[in-house]
N, CA, C and O atoms as a DFTB+ gen file, in Angstrom:
336 C
 N C O
     1  1       0.860      -1.300      -0.007
     2  2       0.055       0.061       0.018
     3  2       0.869       1.288       0.016
     4  3       1.869       1.329       0.733
     5  1       0.539       2.293      -0.722
     6  2       1.299       3.523      -0.743
     7  2       1.198       4.183       0.494
     8  3       0.152       4.175       1.143
     9  1       2.360       4.831       0.907
    10  2       2.382       5.491       2.245
    11  2       1.387       6.718       2.285
    12  3       0.977       7.123       3.373
    13  1       1.012       7.292       1.136
    14  2       0.187       8.472       1.187
    15  2      -1.318       8.083       0.825
    16  3      -2.106       8.951       0.450
    17  1      -1.640       6.900       0.937
    18  2      -3.092       6.471       0.656
    19  2      -3.871       6.548       1.874
    20  3      -3.295       6.410       2.953
    21  1      -5.141       6.758       1.817
    22  2      -6.015       6.769       3.003
    23  2      -6.284       5.350       3.269
    24  3      -6.678       4.597       2.379
    25  1      -6.069       4.952       4.539
    26  2      -6.244       3.528       4.935
    27  2      -7.743       3.230       5.271
    28  3      -8.193       2.087       5.181
    29  1      -8.444       4.222       5.633
    30  2      -9.910       4.138       5.817
    31  2     -10.644       4.906       4.905
    32  3     -10.659       6.130       5.031
    33  1     -11.326       4.282       3.896
    34  2     -11.998       5.047       2.761
    35  2     -12.921       6.092       3.241
    36  3     -13.070       7.105       2.558
    37  1     -13.565       5.937       4.371
    38  2     -14.526       6.851       4.894
    39  2     -13.879       8.188       5.318
    40  3     -14.519       9.237       5.399
    41  1     -12.577       8.072       5.579
    42  2     -11.808       9.227       6.105
    43  2     -11.305      10.154       4.915
    44  3     -10.768      11.231       5.172
    45  1     -11.469       9.760       3.731
    46  2     -10.899      10.440       2.507
    47  2     -11.432      11.888       2.524
    48  3     -10.639      12.804       2.307
    49  1     -12.723      12.142       2.767
    50  2     -13.331      13.515       2.703
    51  2     -12.778      14.315       3.935
    52  3     -12.541      15.514       3.789
    53  1     -12.568      13.720       5.104
    54  2     -12.128      14.323       6.280
    55  2     -10.554      14.825       5.956
    56  3     -10.158      15.949       6.264
    57  1      -9.802      13.917       5.353
    58  2      -8.448      14.226       5.044
    59  2      -8.373      15.394       4.005
    60  3      -7.535      16.285       4.141
    61  1      -9.212      15.379       3.025
    62  2      -9.325      16.461       2.144
    63  2      -9.609      17.822       2.641
    64  3      -9.027      18.827       2.232
    65  1     -10.612      17.805       3.622
    66  2     -10.895      19.061       4.412
    67  2      -9.770      19.460       5.254
    68  3      -9.518      20.659       5.375
    69  1      -9.063      18.565       5.852
    70  2      -7.928      18.927       6.711
    71  2      -6.760      19.454       5.799
    72  3      -6.021      20.344       6.220
    73  1      -6.611      18.958       4.670
    74  2      -5.610      19.430       3.737
    75  2      -5.947      21.016       3.341
    76  3      -5.113      21.921       3.331
    77  1      -7.218      21.130       3.050
    78  2      -7.667      22.433       2.631
    79  2      -7.457      23.514       3.723
    80  3      -7.099      24.658       3.446
    81  1      -7.703      23.076       4.984
    82  2      -7.618      23.835       6.173
    83  2      -6.120      24.273       6.347
    84  3      -5.793      25.449       6.510
    85  1      -5.239      23.223       6.296
    86  2      -3.803      23.525       6.376
    87  2      -3.305      24.370       5.303
    88  3      -2.453      25.229       5.532
    89  1      -3.798      24.169       4.122
    90  2      -3.336      25.115       3.017
    91  2      -3.754      26.544       3.259
    92  3      -3.015      27.512       3.080
    93  1      -5.046      26.595       3.695
    94  2      -5.452      28.072       4.114
    95  2      -4.585      28.629       5.123
    96  3      -4.140      29.765       4.954
    97  1      -4.289      27.956       6.164
    98  2      -3.411      28.525       7.325
    99  2      -2.077      28.945       6.909
   100  3      -1.516      29.850       7.525
   101  1      -1.482      28.325       5.849
   102  2      -0.214      28.641       5.318
   103  2      -0.281      29.610       4.163
   104  3       0.756      30.067       3.682
   105  1      -1.541      29.953       3.678
   106  2      -1.710      30.938       2.635
   107  2      -1.512      30.377       1.285
   108  3      -1.114      31.097       0.370
   109  1      -1.785      29.056       1.109
   110  2      -1.665      28.412      -0.287
   111  2      -3.123      28.219      -0.710
   112  3      -3.981      27.800       0.066
   113  1      -3.358      28.554      -2.009
   114  2      -4.676      28.331      -2.590
   115  2      -4.772      27.171      -3.278
   116  3      -4.259      27.093      -4.395
   117  1      -5.424      26.127      -2.727
   118  2      -5.616      24.900      -3.367
   119  2      -7.117      24.815      -3.893
   120  3      -8.057      25.370      -3.322
   121  1      -7.221      24.078      -5.012
   122  2      -8.506      23.913      -5.553
   123  2      -8.932      22.463      -5.427
   124  3      -8.047      21.642      -5.184
   125  1     -10.218      22.042      -5.566
   126  2     -10.632      20.637      -5.540
   127  2     -10.025      19.922      -6.759
   128  3     -10.083      20.387      -7.897
   129  1      -9.427      18.734      -6.431
   130  2      -8.993      17.898      -7.492
   131  2      -7.432      18.164      -7.621
   132  3      -6.741      18.368      -6.622
   133  1      -6.897      18.151      -8.962
   134  2      -5.617      18.214      -9.184
   135  2      -4.955      19.637      -8.936
   136  3      -5.392      20.692      -9.396
   137  1      -3.793      19.489      -8.109
   138  2      -3.056      20.888      -7.809
   139  2      -1.628      20.842      -8.287
   140  3      -0.738      21.356      -7.609
   141  1      -1.385      20.255      -9.413
   142  2      -0.037      20.037     -10.007
   143  2       0.534      21.315     -10.384
   144  3       1.719      21.308     -10.719
   145  1      -0.127      22.451     -10.389
   146  2       0.412      23.779     -10.708
   147  2       0.977      24.480      -9.543
   148  3       1.430      25.607      -9.741
   149  1       1.019      23.959      -8.303
   150  2       1.621      24.699      -7.170
   151  2       3.083      24.290      -7.150
   152  3       3.480      23.268      -7.709
   153  1       3.887      25.151      -6.468
   154  2       5.245      24.911      -6.387
   155  2       5.564      23.821      -5.268
   156  3       4.719      23.543      -4.417
   157  1       6.735      23.254      -5.300
   158  2       7.173      22.252      -4.348
   159  2       7.193      22.857      -2.940
   160  3       6.880      22.213      -1.939
   161  1       7.568      24.093      -2.931
   162  2       7.647      24.849      -1.628
   163  2       6.243      25.036      -1.071
   164  3       6.066      24.935       0.143
   165  1       5.248      25.299      -1.889
   166  2       3.800      25.398      -1.408
   167  2       3.358      24.108      -0.933
   168  3       2.757      24.041       0.139
   169  1       3.591      23.093      -1.609
   170  2       3.096      21.704      -1.371
   171  2       3.816      21.252      -0.050
   172  3       3.199      20.570       0.769
   173  1       5.095      21.622       0.156
   174  2       5.786      21.171       1.374
   175  2       5.385      21.999       2.552
   176  3       5.560      21.524       3.674
   177  1       4.864      23.192       2.412
   178  2       4.399      23.980       3.480
   179  2       2.930      23.543       3.920
   180  3       2.558      23.735       5.078
   181  1       2.134      22.969       3.000
   182  2       0.920      22.441       3.244
   183  2       1.123      21.125       4.096
   184  3       0.487      20.890       5.124
   185  1       2.053      20.320       3.570
   186  2       2.304      18.963       4.261
   187  2       2.899      19.157       5.655
   188  3       2.579      18.480       6.633
   189  1       3.846      20.202       5.651
   190  2       4.405      20.410       7.021
   191  2       3.376      20.956       8.078
   192  3       3.471      20.714       9.281
   193  1       2.411      21.697       7.523
   194  2       1.367      22.229       8.575
   195  2       0.645      21.045       8.925
   196  3       0.399      20.853      10.116
   197  1       0.263      20.212       8.049
   198  2      -0.539      18.997       8.407
   199  2       0.112      18.201       9.469
   200  3      -0.498      17.824      10.469
   201  1       1.504      17.921       9.214
   202  2       2.154      17.092      10.220
   203  2       2.299      17.802      11.608
   204  3       2.193      17.138      12.639
   205  1       2.531      19.094      11.637
   206  2       2.580      19.925      12.727
   207  2       1.282      19.649      13.589
   208  3       1.333      19.421      14.797
   209  1       0.158      19.691      12.878
   210  2      -1.184      19.522      13.637
   211  2      -1.454      18.204      14.006
   212  3      -2.100      17.993      15.032
   213  1      -0.984      17.148      13.203
   214  2      -1.128      15.714      13.567
   215  2      -0.298      15.269      14.655
   216  3      -0.684      14.322      15.339
   217  1       0.835      15.860      14.904
   218  2       1.799      15.438      15.957
   219  2       1.996      16.504      17.002
   220  3       3.085      17.065      17.122
   221  1       0.921      16.801      17.787
   222  2       0.996      17.890      18.825
   223  2       1.874      17.851      19.951
   224  3       2.123      18.839      20.641
   225  1       2.414      16.536      20.164
   226  2       3.102      16.362      21.441
   227  2       4.633      16.521      21.029
   228  3       5.154      15.930      20.083
   229  1       5.246      17.375      21.853
   230  2       6.678      17.608      21.690
   231  2       7.381      17.065      22.964
   232  3       6.847      17.157      24.069
   233  1       8.564      16.513      22.777
   234  2       9.357      15.987      23.968
   235  2      10.657      16.610      23.854
   236  3      11.147      16.959      22.781
   237  1      11.263      16.755      25.110
   238  2      12.699      17.160      25.203
   239  2      13.205      16.281      26.359
   240  3      12.500      16.017      27.333
   241  1      14.420      15.857      26.204
   242  2      15.223      15.018      27.199
   243  2      16.673      15.520      27.354
   244  3      17.298      16.026      26.423
   245  1      17.132      15.354      28.522
   246  2      18.562      15.567      28.822
   247  2      19.029      14.785      29.962
   248  3      18.251      14.268      30.764
   249  1      20.400      14.690      30.041
   250  2      20.957      14.024      31.234
   251  2      21.510      15.055      32.122
   252  3      22.177      15.953      31.609
   253  1      21.298      15.034      33.502
   254  2      21.868      15.938      34.382
   255  2      22.353      15.108      35.579
   256  3      21.959      13.976      35.859
   257  1      23.339      15.895      36.299
   258  2      23.926      15.202      37.424
   259  2      22.825      15.003      38.582
   260  3      22.036      15.909      38.849
   261  1      22.815      13.914      39.174
   262  2      21.862      13.546      40.302
   263  2      22.181      14.486      41.478
   264  3      23.308      14.494      41.973
   265  1      21.191      15.278      41.925
   266  2      21.538      16.142      43.028
   267  2      21.689      15.421      44.431
   268  3      22.279      15.998      45.345
   269  1      21.195      14.264      44.581
   270  2      21.350      13.425      45.855
   271  2      22.319      12.524      45.860
   272  3      22.832      12.290      46.954
   273  1      22.760      11.877      44.802
   274  2      23.822      10.767      44.685
   275  2      24.891      11.365      43.907
   276  3      24.804      11.405      42.680
   277  1      25.945      11.858      44.560
   278  2      27.159      12.467      43.773
   279  2      27.844      11.308      42.866
   280  3      28.066      10.160      43.251
   281  1      28.111      11.799      41.686
   282  2      28.768      10.850      40.803
   283  2      27.722      10.130      39.839
   284  3      28.123       9.434      38.907
   285  1      26.507      10.303      40.070
   286  2      25.453       9.742      39.426
   287  2      24.677      10.728      38.513
   288  3      24.592      11.917      38.819
   289  1      24.140      10.248      37.448
   290  2      23.296      11.248      36.620
   291  2      22.049      10.562      36.315
   292  3      21.935       9.340      36.418
   293  1      21.060      11.383      35.917
   294  2      19.763      10.881      35.678
   295  2      19.092      11.540      34.359
   296  3      19.419      12.667      33.986
   297  1      18.208      10.818      33.736
   298  2      17.599      11.249      32.480
   299  2      16.453      12.072      32.917
   300  3      15.709      11.639      33.797
   301  1      16.243      13.284      32.343
   302  2      15.108      14.070      32.605
   303  2      14.415      14.178      31.205
   304  3      15.034      14.537      30.203
   305  1      13.023      13.828      31.203
   306  2      12.308      13.979      30.052
   307  2      10.997      14.813      30.329
   308  3      10.343      14.726      31.368
   309  1      10.711      15.607      29.294
   310  2       9.489      16.546      29.428
   311  2       8.626      16.208      28.173
   312  3       9.125      16.016      27.064
   313  1       7.360      16.154      28.426
   314  2       6.531      15.866      27.234
   315  2       5.379      17.179      27.307
   316  3       4.746      17.448      28.328
   317  1       5.277      17.794      26.224
   318  2       4.464      18.912      26.195
   319  2       3.316      18.773      25.081
   320  3       3.652      18.394      23.959
   321  1       2.126      19.032      25.323
   322  2       1.151      19.066      24.290
   323  2       0.873      20.496      23.836
   324  3       0.430      21.355      24.599
   325  1       1.155      20.702      22.561
   326  2       0.942      22.024      21.975
   327  2      -0.382      22.161      21.405
   328  3      -0.796      21.358      20.568
   329  1      -1.140      23.249      21.865
   330  2      -2.433      23.478      21.471
   331  2      -2.508      24.973      20.868
   332  3      -1.824      25.945      21.189
   333  1      -3.545      24.879      19.892
   334  2      -3.615      26.294      19.219
   335  2      -4.585      27.271      19.938
   336  3      -4.735      28.417      19.514
């Protein structure tokens, strides 16, 4: 199966609306159907906006020295949900 195909046929219209919303947010004018006339940069900005909205959780991690056990370190991880 192609990686860009919709796995649930009923979701096709919802994905189309999602793509149109993402395009509107980044200022790209898409039309229904074929959009082969837009630039790669425009297509990338639409795809990037879609990914940004689909993956709203950001994580950060680092290792720091343990404050209570000298000579030991511990992993610190933060998870943040980004909302609009």
